[in-house]
């Protein structure tokens, strides 16, 4: 009688041991999933730094005053990392749309949005609100 | 007497499984905690960049205002422009609600944040204000105090060499500064005074302006002036198109 139950007990013990290890693996996998954020943070940081760099000597504000969208697109293409797609929407201080600058389609994965406030250095003062959406182009 | 040996292999299996599970979980938890610290520093870096962007926008506003005021605009332009960016900032929400207050400098030189001194040497065109930026977000509160000073200085000195028939050959050296650093000029116009009238110096006066590419300029011209001194007025626009003027009196060398 005792020998008949021994096999069943072995199976139960093996099952419990497997369950314990499998549970720990599932918990570990859930923790690593939440670590995909750093890539988005780098993209956001690059985008914000690109706008700051263009605005450091008033170039960005001047281009917007002149409505020179080509120059803005070319400048952003130079400053942003290769393979970055962007869409820049520009509003005046009253919230009216002034222009949109883009270098291609944005894919919905890893889309980052940045809001930037820009003032021009011209003697007639203008300020603008920029919404920059960035994503890494799909390979 | 029979001794029955207990079989504990099943218990050992479960204990071993527990040990492995604890090892895997603790390793993952350690890696997660380390990466959490890195994420927090990245967030702080983004916030610092955002604050830098606001400071830059504020500075551009001060430059725009000084450009306007130095070219004939009212001093109230500075207050109005800073008010505008304060209101627009309240409508942005990158990290939280932004509230920026400002105080224009008032002292013996500055009046409502503006200092224009053009009848002297050095000539000065300047704006100065103090700012307090507060950002209220879901997970953060930040407060930054900073000052913005936009100044264009023009420092000049000169002398003349007497020639025949009240003709005088005038030599002037001037230096242009932006916030204390040497700066280049976009345009220099020279006037001299004779018999109470200011006269524009041009090519008929053999005008020569040498640019040393470091913010220093050497100016020479010839003028017919009856007095024993030659009052000279230098009108300069820097590369930001901010106007400044310096007046000097040239004596015989």
PDB file of N, CA and C in Angstrom, chain A residues 2-101:
ATOM      1  N   UNK A   2       1.850   1.195   0.840  1.00  0.00           N
ATOM      2  CA  UNK A   2       2.742   2.319   0.949  1.00  0.00           C
ATOM      3  C   UNK A   2       3.502   2.532  -0.350  1.00  0.00           C
ATOM      4  N   UNK A   3       3.895   1.437  -1.008  1.00  0.00           N
ATOM      5  CA  UNK A   3       4.624   1.551  -2.272  1.00  0.00           C
ATOM      6  C   UNK A   3       3.762   2.143  -3.368  1.00  0.00           C
ATOM      7  N   UNK A   4       2.437   1.887  -3.330  1.00  0.00           N
ATOM      8  CA  UNK A   4       1.576   2.419  -4.390  1.00  0.00           C
ATOM      9  C   UNK A   4       1.473   3.937  -4.285  1.00  0.00           C
ATOM     10  N   UNK A   5       1.435   4.425  -3.061  1.00  0.00           N
ATOM     11  CA  UNK A   5       1.304   5.884  -2.883  1.00  0.00           C
ATOM     12  C   UNK A   5       2.619   6.599  -3.125  1.00  0.00           C
ATOM     13  N   UNK A   6       3.719   5.867  -3.072  1.00  0.00           N
ATOM     14  CA  UNK A   6       5.017   6.553  -3.165  1.00  0.00           C
ATOM     15  C   UNK A   6       5.174   7.229  -4.523  1.00  0.00           C
ATOM     16  N   UNK A   7       4.745   6.553  -5.591  1.00  0.00           N
ATOM     17  CA  UNK A   7       4.871   7.137  -6.928  1.00  0.00           C
ATOM     18  C   UNK A   7       4.041   8.410  -7.062  1.00  0.00           C
ATOM     19  N   UNK A   8       2.843   8.378  -6.503  1.00  0.00           N
ATOM     20  CA  UNK A   8       1.994   9.572  -6.571  1.00  0.00           C
ATOM     21  C   UNK A   8       2.611  10.737  -5.819  1.00  0.00           C
ATOM     22  N   UNK A   9       3.211  10.424  -4.683  1.00  0.00           N
ATOM     23  CA  UNK A   9       3.847  11.495  -3.894  1.00  0.00           C
ATOM     24  C   UNK A   9       5.017  12.098  -4.669  1.00  0.00           C
ATOM     25  N   UNK A  10       5.784  11.243  -5.353  1.00  0.00           N
ATOM     26  CA  UNK A  10       6.913  11.754  -6.152  1.00  0.00           C
ATOM     27  C   UNK A  10       6.427  12.718  -7.226  1.00  0.00           C
ATOM     28  N   UNK A  11       5.325  12.346  -7.871  1.00  0.00           N
ATOM     29  CA  UNK A  11       4.804  13.213  -8.928  1.00  0.00           C
ATOM     30  C   UNK A  11       4.366  14.560  -8.359  1.00  0.00           C
ATOM     31  N   UNK A  12       3.676  14.514  -7.243  1.00  0.00           N
ATOM     32  CA  UNK A  12       3.217  15.760  -6.616  1.00  0.00           C
ATOM     33  C   UNK A  12       4.397  16.633  -6.218  1.00  0.00           C
ATOM     34  N   UNK A  13       5.427  16.003  -5.665  1.00  0.00           N
ATOM     35  CA  UNK A  13       6.614  16.782  -5.261  1.00  0.00           C
ATOM     36  C   UNK A  13       7.278  17.426  -6.483  1.00  0.00           C
ATOM     37  N   UNK A  14       7.404  16.665  -7.556  1.00  0.00           N
ATOM     38  CA  UNK A  14       8.025  17.227  -8.771  1.00  0.00           C
ATOM     39  C   UNK A  14       7.182  18.370  -9.322  1.00  0.00           C
ATOM     40  N   UNK A  15       5.864  18.184  -9.280  1.00  0.00           N
ATOM     41  CA  UNK A  15       4.967  19.233  -9.774  1.00  0.00           C
ATOM     42  C   UNK A  15       5.103  20.503  -8.942  1.00  0.00           C
ATOM     43  N   UNK A  16       5.160  20.371  -7.640  1.00  0.00           N
ATOM     44  CA  UNK A  16       5.309  21.551  -6.758  1.00  0.00           C
ATOM     45  C   UNK A  16       6.630  22.268  -7.027  1.00  0.00           C
ATOM     46  N   UNK A  17       7.697  21.484  -7.188  1.00  0.00           N
ATOM     47  CA  UNK A  17       9.008  22.096  -7.442  1.00  0.00           C
ATOM     48  C   UNK A  17       8.982  22.870  -8.758  1.00  0.00           C
ATOM     49  N   UNK A  18       8.378  22.263  -9.793  1.00  0.00           N
ATOM     50  CA  UNK A  18       8.278  22.952 -11.092  1.00  0.00           C
ATOM     51  C   UNK A  18       7.455  24.213 -10.969  1.00  0.00           C
ATOM     52  N   UNK A  19       6.359  24.122 -10.215  1.00  0.00           N
ATOM     53  CA  UNK A  19       5.484  25.290 -10.043  1.00  0.00           C
ATOM     54  C   UNK A  19       6.231  26.442  -9.372  1.00  0.00           C
ATOM     55  N   UNK A  20       7.037  26.109  -8.374  1.00  0.00           N
ATOM     56  CA  UNK A  20       7.790  27.154  -7.661  1.00  0.00           C
ATOM     57  C   UNK A  20       8.765  27.848  -8.615  1.00  0.00           C
ATOM     58  N   UNK A  21       9.515  27.048  -9.381  1.00  0.00           N
ATOM     59  CA  UNK A  21      10.508  27.666 -10.279  1.00  0.00           C
ATOM     60  C   UNK A  21       9.809  28.445 -11.380  1.00  0.00           C
ATOM     61  N   UNK A  22       8.734  27.910 -11.916  1.00  0.00           N
ATOM     62  CA  UNK A  22       8.009  28.583 -13.000  1.00  0.00           C
ATOM     63  C   UNK A  22       7.428  29.909 -12.513  1.00  0.00           C
ATOM     64  N   UNK A  23       6.937  29.944 -11.292  1.00  0.00           N
ATOM     65  CA  UNK A  23       6.386  31.196 -10.726  1.00  0.00           C
ATOM     66  C   UNK A  23       7.460  32.262 -10.615  1.00  0.00           C
ATOM     67  N   UNK A  24       8.622  31.864 -10.179  1.00  0.00           N
ATOM     68  CA  UNK A  24       9.700  32.866 -10.049  1.00  0.00           C
ATOM     69  C   UNK A  24      10.102  33.389 -11.419  1.00  0.00           C
ATOM     70  N   UNK A  25      10.079  32.533 -12.436  1.00  0.00           N
ATOM     71  CA  UNK A  25      10.415  32.994 -13.787  1.00  0.00           C
ATOM     72  C   UNK A  25       9.372  33.977 -14.309  1.00  0.00           C
ATOM     73  N   UNK A  26       8.103  33.742 -14.038  1.00  0.00           N
ATOM     74  CA  UNK A  26       7.045  34.661 -14.491  1.00  0.00           C
ATOM     75  C   UNK A  26       7.200  36.018 -13.823  1.00  0.00           C
ATOM     76  N   UNK A  27       7.468  36.019 -12.524  1.00  0.00           N
ATOM     77  CA  UNK A  27       7.652  37.303 -11.806  1.00  0.00           C
ATOM     78  C   UNK A  27       8.842  38.056 -12.393  1.00  0.00           C
ATOM     79  N   UNK A  28       9.921  37.339 -12.669  1.00  0.00           N
ATOM     80  CA  UNK A  28      11.111  37.997 -13.232  1.00  0.00           C
ATOM     81  C   UNK A  28      10.806  38.571 -14.603  1.00  0.00           C
ATOM     82  N   UNK A  29      10.071  37.834 -15.416  1.00  0.00           N
ATOM     83  CA  UNK A  29       9.749  38.304 -16.769  1.00  0.00           C
ATOM     84  C   UNK A  29       8.912  39.577 -16.709  1.00  0.00           C
ATOM     85  N   UNK A  30       7.960  39.663 -15.756  1.00  0.00           N
ATOM     86  CA  UNK A  30       7.125  40.870 -15.631  1.00  0.00           C
ATOM     87  C   UNK A  30       7.964  42.081 -15.249  1.00  0.00           C
ATOM     88  N   UNK A  31       8.960  41.879 -14.414  1.00  0.00           N
ATOM     89  CA  UNK A  31       9.801  43.011 -14.009  1.00  0.00           C
ATOM     90  C   UNK A  31      10.628  43.524 -15.181  1.00  0.00           C
ATOM     91  N   UNK A  32      11.120  42.624 -16.035  1.00  0.00           N
ATOM     92  CA  UNK A  32      11.968  43.066 -17.148  1.00  0.00           C
ATOM     93  C   UNK A  32      11.146  43.747 -18.225  1.00  0.00           C
ATOM     94  N   UNK A  33       9.866  43.428 -18.359  1.00  0.00           N
ATOM     95  CA  UNK A  33       9.024  44.082 -19.366  1.00  0.00           C
ATOM     96  C   UNK A  33       8.940  45.563 -19.109  1.00  0.00           C
ATOM     97  N   UNK A  34       8.881  45.972 -17.824  1.00  0.00           N
ATOM     98  CA  UNK A  34       8.738  47.402 -17.513  1.00  0.00           C
ATOM     99  C   UNK A  34      10.008  48.184 -17.780  1.00  0.00           C
ATOM    100  N   UNK A  35      11.103  47.505 -18.169  1.00  0.00           N
ATOM    101  CA  UNK A  35      12.349  48.221 -18.392  1.00  0.00           C
ATOM    102  C   UNK A  35      12.524  48.644 -19.837  1.00  0.00           C
ATOM    103  N   UNK A  36      11.477  48.656 -20.655  1.00  0.00           N
ATOM    104  CA  UNK A  36      11.577  49.152 -22.028  1.00  0.00           C
ATOM    105  C   UNK A  36      11.528  50.661 -22.102  1.00  0.00           C
ATOM    106  N   UNK A  37      11.278  51.364 -20.968  1.00  0.00           N
ATOM    107  CA  UNK A  37      11.160  52.819 -20.958  1.00  0.00           C
ATOM    108  C   UNK A  37      12.423  53.551 -21.390  1.00  0.00           C
ATOM    109  N   UNK A  38      13.669  53.079 -21.015  1.00  0.00           N
ATOM    110  CA  UNK A  38      14.872  53.885 -21.291  1.00  0.00           C
ATOM    111  C   UNK A  38      15.005  54.312 -22.749  1.00  0.00           C
ATOM    112  N   UNK A  39      14.576  53.482 -23.716  1.00  0.00           N
ATOM    113  CA  UNK A  39      14.730  53.865 -25.115  1.00  0.00           C
ATOM    114  C   UNK A  39      13.917  55.118 -25.404  1.00  0.00           C
ATOM    115  N   UNK A  40      12.670  55.180 -24.865  1.00  0.00           N
ATOM    116  CA  UNK A  40      11.835  56.354 -25.072  1.00  0.00           C
ATOM    117  C   UNK A  40      12.451  57.577 -24.422  1.00  0.00           C
ATOM    118  N   UNK A  41      13.065  57.396 -23.233  1.00  0.00           N
ATOM    119  CA  UNK A  41      13.665  58.535 -22.547  1.00  0.00           C
ATOM    120  C   UNK A  41      14.807  59.118 -23.357  1.00  0.00           C
ATOM    121  N   UNK A  42      15.607  58.259 -24.016  1.00  0.00           N
ATOM    122  CA  UNK A  42      16.711  58.768 -24.826  1.00  0.00           C
ATOM    123  C   UNK A  42      16.171  59.555 -26.011  1.00  0.00           C
ATOM    124  N   UNK A  43      15.111  59.074 -26.624  1.00  0.00           N
ATOM    125  CA  UNK A  43      14.531  59.768 -27.778  1.00  0.00           C
ATOM    126  C   UNK A  43      13.997  61.126 -27.358  1.00  0.00           C
ATOM    127  N   UNK A  44      13.330  61.166 -26.207  1.00  0.00           N
ATOM    128  CA  UNK A  44      12.788  62.431 -25.697  1.00  0.00           C
ATOM    129  C   UNK A  44      13.925  63.396 -25.392  1.00  0.00           C
ATOM    130  N   UNK A  45      14.983  62.881 -24.775  1.00  0.00           N
ATOM    131  CA  UNK A  45      16.121  63.734 -24.432  1.00  0.00           C
ATOM    132  C   UNK A  45      16.787  64.266 -25.691  1.00  0.00           C
ATOM    133  N   UNK A  46      16.948  63.414 -26.708  1.00  0.00           N
ATOM    134  CA  UNK A  46      17.572  63.856 -27.961  1.00  0.00           C
ATOM    135  C   UNK A  46      16.738  64.922 -28.640  1.00  0.00           C
ATOM    136  N   UNK A  47      15.423  64.737 -28.643  1.00  0.00           N
ATOM    137  CA  UNK A  47      14.544  65.703 -29.286  1.00  0.00           C
ATOM    138  C   UNK A  47      14.596  67.053 -28.607  1.00  0.00           C
ATOM    139  N   UNK A  48      14.549  67.033 -27.276  1.00  0.00           N
ATOM    140  CA  UNK A  48      14.567  68.296 -26.535  1.00  0.00           C
ATOM    141  C   UNK A  48      15.910  69.000 -26.727  1.00  0.00           C
ATOM    142  N   UNK A  49      16.993  68.235 -26.692  1.00  0.00           N
ATOM    143  CA  UNK A  49      18.313  68.843 -26.878  1.00  0.00           C
ATOM    144  C   UNK A  49      18.480  69.395 -28.282  1.00  0.00           C
ATOM    145  N   UNK A  50      17.867  68.738 -29.275  1.00  0.00           N
ATOM    146  CA  UNK A  50      17.948  69.241 -30.650  1.00  0.00           C
ATOM    147  C   UNK A  50      17.283  70.615 -30.747  1.00  0.00           C
ATOM    148  N   UNK A  51      16.123  70.753 -30.124  1.00  0.00           N
ATOM    149  CA  UNK A  51      15.421  72.044 -30.169  1.00  0.00           C
ATOM    150  C   UNK A  51      16.200  73.109 -29.397  1.00  0.00           C
ATOM    151  N   UNK A  52      16.765  72.718 -28.263  1.00  0.00           N
ATOM    152  CA  UNK A  52      17.544  73.682 -27.469  1.00  0.00           C
ATOM    153  C   UNK A  52      18.749  74.164 -28.267  1.00  0.00           C
ATOM    154  N   UNK A  53      19.394  73.237 -28.978  1.00  0.00           N
ATOM    155  CA  UNK A  53      20.587  73.582 -29.752  1.00  0.00           C
ATOM    156  C   UNK A  53      20.234  74.553 -30.879  1.00  0.00           C
ATOM    157  N   UNK A  54      19.125  74.277 -31.578  1.00  0.00           N
ATOM    158  CA  UNK A  54      18.723  75.158 -32.676  1.00  0.00           C
ATOM    159  C   UNK A  54      18.301  76.529 -32.162  1.00  0.00           C
ATOM    160  N   UNK A  55      17.809  76.567 -30.937  1.00  0.00           N
ATOM    161  CA  UNK A  55      17.291  77.822 -30.380  1.00  0.00           C
ATOM    162  C   UNK A  55      18.359  78.615 -29.640  1.00  0.00           C
ATOM    163  N   UNK A  56      19.546  78.060 -29.490  1.00  0.00           N
ATOM    164  CA  UNK A  56      20.551  78.688 -28.619  1.00  0.00           C
ATOM    165  C   UNK A  56      20.979  80.063 -29.130  1.00  0.00           C
ATOM    166  N   UNK A  57      21.005  80.257 -30.443  1.00  0.00           N
ATOM    167  CA  UNK A  57      21.387  81.562 -30.982  1.00  0.00           C
ATOM    168  C   UNK A  57      20.209  82.234 -31.692  1.00  0.00           C
ATOM    169  N   UNK A  58      19.007  81.759 -31.403  1.00  0.00           N
ATOM    170  CA  UNK A  58      17.821  82.382 -31.993  1.00  0.00           C
ATOM    171  C   UNK A  58      17.494  81.902 -33.393  1.00  0.00           C
ATOM    172  N   UNK A  59      18.216  80.883 -33.873  1.00  0.00           N
ATOM    173  CA  UNK A  59      18.000  80.401 -35.245  1.00  0.00           C
ATOM    174  C   UNK A  59      16.600  79.833 -35.429  1.00  0.00           C
ATOM    175  N   UNK A  60      16.166  79.039 -34.458  1.00  0.00           N
ATOM    176  CA  UNK A  60      14.855  78.399 -34.578  1.00  0.00           C
ATOM    177  C   UNK A  60      13.752  79.447 -34.647  1.00  0.00           C
ATOM    178  N   UNK A  61      13.824  80.438 -33.763  1.00  0.00           N
ATOM    179  CA  UNK A  61      12.808  81.493 -33.774  1.00  0.00           C
ATOM    180  C   UNK A  61      12.822  82.287 -35.070  1.00  0.00           C
ATOM    181  N   UNK A  62      14.024  82.498 -35.601  1.00  0.00           N
ATOM    182  CA  UNK A  62      14.134  83.278 -36.844  1.00  0.00           C
ATOM    183  C   UNK A  62      13.519  82.512 -38.014  1.00  0.00           C
ATOM    184  N   UNK A  63      13.794  81.214 -38.070  1.00  0.00           N
ATOM    185  CA  UNK A  63      13.224  80.403 -39.153  1.00  0.00           C
ATOM    186  C   UNK A  63      11.695  80.406 -39.090  1.00  0.00           C
ATOM    187  N   UNK A  64      11.168  80.345 -37.873  1.00  0.00           N
ATOM    188  CA  UNK A  64       9.703  80.335 -37.746  1.00  0.00           C
ATOM    189  C   UNK A  64       9.140  81.692 -38.145  1.00  0.00           C
ATOM    190  N   UNK A  65       9.810  82.773 -37.741  1.00  0.00           N
ATOM    191  CA  UNK A  65       9.362  84.114 -38.149  1.00  0.00           C
ATOM    192  C   UNK A  65       9.313  84.231 -39.665  1.00  0.00           C
ATOM    193  N   UNK A  66      10.337  83.631 -40.324  1.00  0.00           N
ATOM    194  CA  UNK A  66      10.427  83.722 -41.785  1.00  0.00           C
ATOM    195  C   UNK A  66       9.563  82.673 -42.474  1.00  0.00           C
ATOM    196  N   UNK A  67       8.954  81.769 -41.670  1.00  0.00           N
ATOM    197  CA  UNK A  67       8.151  80.650 -42.205  1.00  0.00           C
ATOM    198  C   UNK A  67       9.022  79.786 -43.123  1.00  0.00           C
ATOM    199  N   UNK A  68      10.278  79.623 -42.736  1.00  0.00           N
ATOM    200  CA  UNK A  68      11.232  78.862 -43.537  1.00  0.00           C
ATOM    201  C   UNK A  68      11.200  77.407 -43.070  1.00  0.00           C
ATOM    202  N   UNK A  69      10.174  76.651 -43.522  1.00  0.00           N
ATOM    203  CA  UNK A  69       9.985  75.285 -43.047  1.00  0.00           C
ATOM    204  C   UNK A  69      11.072  74.349 -43.565  1.00  0.00           C
ATOM    205  N   UNK A  70      11.580  74.638 -44.752  1.00  0.00           N
ATOM    206  CA  UNK A  70      12.636  73.790 -45.320  1.00  0.00           C
ATOM    207  C   UNK A  70      13.880  73.834 -44.443  1.00  0.00           C
ATOM    208  N   UNK A  71      14.234  75.027 -44.021  1.00  0.00           N
ATOM    209  CA  UNK A  71      15.425  75.171 -43.180  1.00  0.00           C
ATOM    210  C   UNK A  71      15.233  74.462 -41.847  1.00  0.00           C
ATOM    211  N   UNK A  72      14.042  74.533 -41.289  1.00  0.00           N
ATOM    212  CA  UNK A  72      13.770  73.849 -40.016  1.00  0.00           C
ATOM    213  C   UNK A  72      13.892  72.341 -40.210  1.00  0.00           C
ATOM    214  N   UNK A  73      13.303  71.826 -41.285  1.00  0.00           N
ATOM    215  CA  UNK A  73      13.367  70.379 -41.512  1.00  0.00           C
ATOM    216  C   UNK A  73      14.813  69.931 -41.707  1.00  0.00           C
ATOM    217  N   UNK A  74      15.580  70.683 -42.534  1.00  0.00           N
ATOM    218  CA  UNK A  74      16.975  70.310 -42.782  1.00  0.00           C
ATOM    219  C   UNK A  74      17.798  70.392 -41.492  1.00  0.00           C
ATOM    220  N   UNK A  75      17.543  71.411 -40.685  1.00  0.00           N
ATOM    221  CA  UNK A  75      18.304  71.566 -39.430  1.00  0.00           C
ATOM    222  C   UNK A  75      18.008  70.417 -38.475  1.00  0.00           C
ATOM    223  N   UNK A  76      16.730  70.055 -38.348  1.00  0.00           N
ATOM    224  CA  UNK A  76      16.376  68.951 -37.448  1.00  0.00           C
ATOM    225  C   UNK A  76      16.939  67.628 -37.953  1.00  0.00           C
ATOM    226  N   UNK A  77      16.937  67.442 -39.279  1.00  0.00           N
ATOM    227  CA  UNK A  77      17.523  66.214 -39.831  1.00  0.00           C
ATOM    228  C   UNK A  77      19.001  66.109 -39.485  1.00  0.00           C
ATOM    229  N   UNK A  78      19.669  67.268 -39.444  1.00  0.00           N
ATOM    230  CA  UNK A  78      21.103  67.262 -39.132  1.00  0.00           C
ATOM    231  C   UNK A  78      21.348  66.974 -37.660  1.00  0.00           C
ATOM    232  N   UNK A  79      20.517  67.547 -36.803  1.00  0.00           N
ATOM    233  CA  UNK A  79      20.798  67.499 -35.367  1.00  0.00           C
ATOM    234  C   UNK A  79      20.296  66.202 -34.730  1.00  0.00           C
ATOM    235  N   UNK A  80      19.171  65.679 -35.220  1.00  0.00           N
ATOM    236  CA  UNK A  80      18.617  64.454 -34.633  1.00  0.00           C
ATOM    237  C   UNK A  80      19.414  63.236 -35.092  1.00  0.00           C
ATOM    238  N   UNK A  81      19.402  62.160 -34.307  1.00  0.00           N
ATOM    239  CA  UNK A  81      20.112  60.946 -34.716  1.00  0.00           C
ATOM    240  C   UNK A  81      19.554  60.401 -36.024  1.00  0.00           C
ATOM    241  N   UNK A  82      20.429  59.758 -36.771  1.00  0.00           N
ATOM    242  CA  UNK A  82      20.015  59.189 -38.050  1.00  0.00           C
ATOM    243  C   UNK A  82      18.917  58.160 -37.825  1.00  0.00           C
ATOM    244  N   UNK A  83      17.961  58.148 -38.735  1.00  0.00           N
ATOM    245  CA  UNK A  83      16.877  57.182 -38.621  1.00  0.00           C
ATOM    246  C   UNK A  83      15.717  57.656 -37.766  1.00  0.00           C
ATOM    247  N   UNK A  84      15.734  58.904 -37.356  1.00  0.00           N
ATOM    248  CA  UNK A  84      14.639  59.446 -36.534  1.00  0.00           C
ATOM    249  C   UNK A  84      13.622  60.130 -37.427  1.00  0.00           C
ATOM    250  N   UNK A  85      12.373  59.746 -37.269  1.00  0.00           N
ATOM    251  CA  UNK A  85      11.296  60.423 -37.977  1.00  0.00           C
ATOM    252  C   UNK A  85      10.646  61.419 -37.030  1.00  0.00           C
ATOM    253  N   UNK A  86      10.264  62.574 -37.574  1.00  0.00           N
ATOM    254  CA  UNK A  86       9.669  63.577 -36.694  1.00  0.00           C
ATOM    255  C   UNK A  86       8.527  64.299 -37.400  1.00  0.00           C
ATOM    256  N   UNK A  87       7.683  64.872 -36.560  1.00  0.00           N
ATOM    257  CA  UNK A  87       6.600  65.721 -37.026  1.00  0.00           C
ATOM    258  C   UNK A  87       6.529  66.907 -36.068  1.00  0.00           C
ATOM    259  N   UNK A  88       6.783  68.115 -36.585  1.00  0.00           N
ATOM    260  CA  UNK A  88       6.824  69.315 -35.739  1.00  0.00           C
ATOM    261  C   UNK A  88       5.639  70.206 -36.080  1.00  0.00           C
ATOM    262  N   UNK A  89       4.803  70.453 -35.096  1.00  0.00           N
ATOM    263  CA  UNK A  89       3.638  71.326 -35.280  1.00  0.00           C
ATOM    264  C   UNK A  89       3.887  72.605 -34.497  1.00  0.00           C
ATOM    265  N   UNK A  90       3.651  73.742 -35.170  1.00  0.00           N
ATOM    266  CA  UNK A  90       3.998  75.041 -34.564  1.00  0.00           C
ATOM    267  C   UNK A  90       2.732  75.880 -34.399  1.00  0.00           C
ATOM    268  N   UNK A  91       2.551  76.398 -33.180  1.00  0.00           N
ATOM    269  CA  UNK A  91       1.411  77.264 -32.883  1.00  0.00           C
ATOM    270  C   UNK A  91       1.936  78.621 -32.395  1.00  0.00           C
ATOM    271  N   UNK A  92       1.148  79.675 -32.626  1.00  0.00           N
ATOM    272  CA  UNK A  92       1.535  80.976 -32.069  1.00  0.00           C
ATOM    273  C   UNK A  92       1.034  81.078 -30.623  1.00  0.00           C
ATOM    274  N   UNK A  93       1.264  82.241 -29.986  1.00  0.00           N
ATOM    275  CA  UNK A  93       0.927  82.352 -28.557  1.00  0.00           C
ATOM    276  C   UNK A  93      -0.581  82.297 -28.323  1.00  0.00           C
ATOM    277  N   UNK A  94      -1.356  82.469 -29.403  1.00  0.00           N
ATOM    278  CA  UNK A  94      -2.816  82.396 -29.251  1.00  0.00           C
ATOM    279  C   UNK A  94      -3.335  80.993 -29.507  1.00  0.00           C
ATOM    280  N   UNK A  95      -2.430  80.059 -29.779  1.00  0.00           N
ATOM    281  CA  UNK A  95      -2.844  78.684 -30.030  1.00  0.00           C
ATOM    282  C   UNK A  95      -3.265  78.416 -31.456  1.00  0.00           C
ATOM    283  N   UNK A  96      -2.987  79.345 -32.375  1.00  0.00           N
ATOM    284  CA  UNK A  96      -3.367  79.150 -33.782  1.00  0.00           C
ATOM    285  C   UNK A  96      -2.248  78.415 -34.508  1.00  0.00           C
ATOM    286  N   UNK A  97      -2.646  77.470 -35.358  1.00  0.00           N
ATOM    287  CA  UNK A  97      -1.660  76.682 -36.079  1.00  0.00           C
ATOM    288  C   UNK A  97      -0.945  77.552 -37.108  1.00  0.00           C
ATOM    289  N   UNK A  98       0.390  77.457 -37.093  1.00  0.00           N
ATOM    290  CA  UNK A  98       1.174  78.252 -38.045  1.00  0.00           C
ATOM    291  C   UNK A  98       1.762  77.365 -39.127  1.00  0.00           C
ATOM    292  N   UNK A  99       2.281  76.217 -38.745  1.00  0.00           N
ATOM    293  CA  UNK A  99       2.894  75.367 -39.751  1.00  0.00           C
ATOM    294  C   UNK A  99       3.186  73.986 -39.208  1.00  0.00           C
ATOM    295  N   UNK A 100       3.452  73.058 -40.145  1.00  0.00           N
ATOM    296  CA  UNK A 100       3.796  71.682 -39.785  1.00  0.00           C
ATOM    297  C   UNK A 100       5.028  71.297 -40.593  1.00  0.00           C
ATOM    298  N   UNK A 101       6.004  70.703 -39.911  1.00  0.00           N
ATOM    299  CA  UNK A 101       7.236  70.266 -40.572  1.00  0.00           C
ATOM    300  C   UNK A 101       7.407  68.789 -40.285  1.00  0.00           C
TER     301      UNK A 101
END
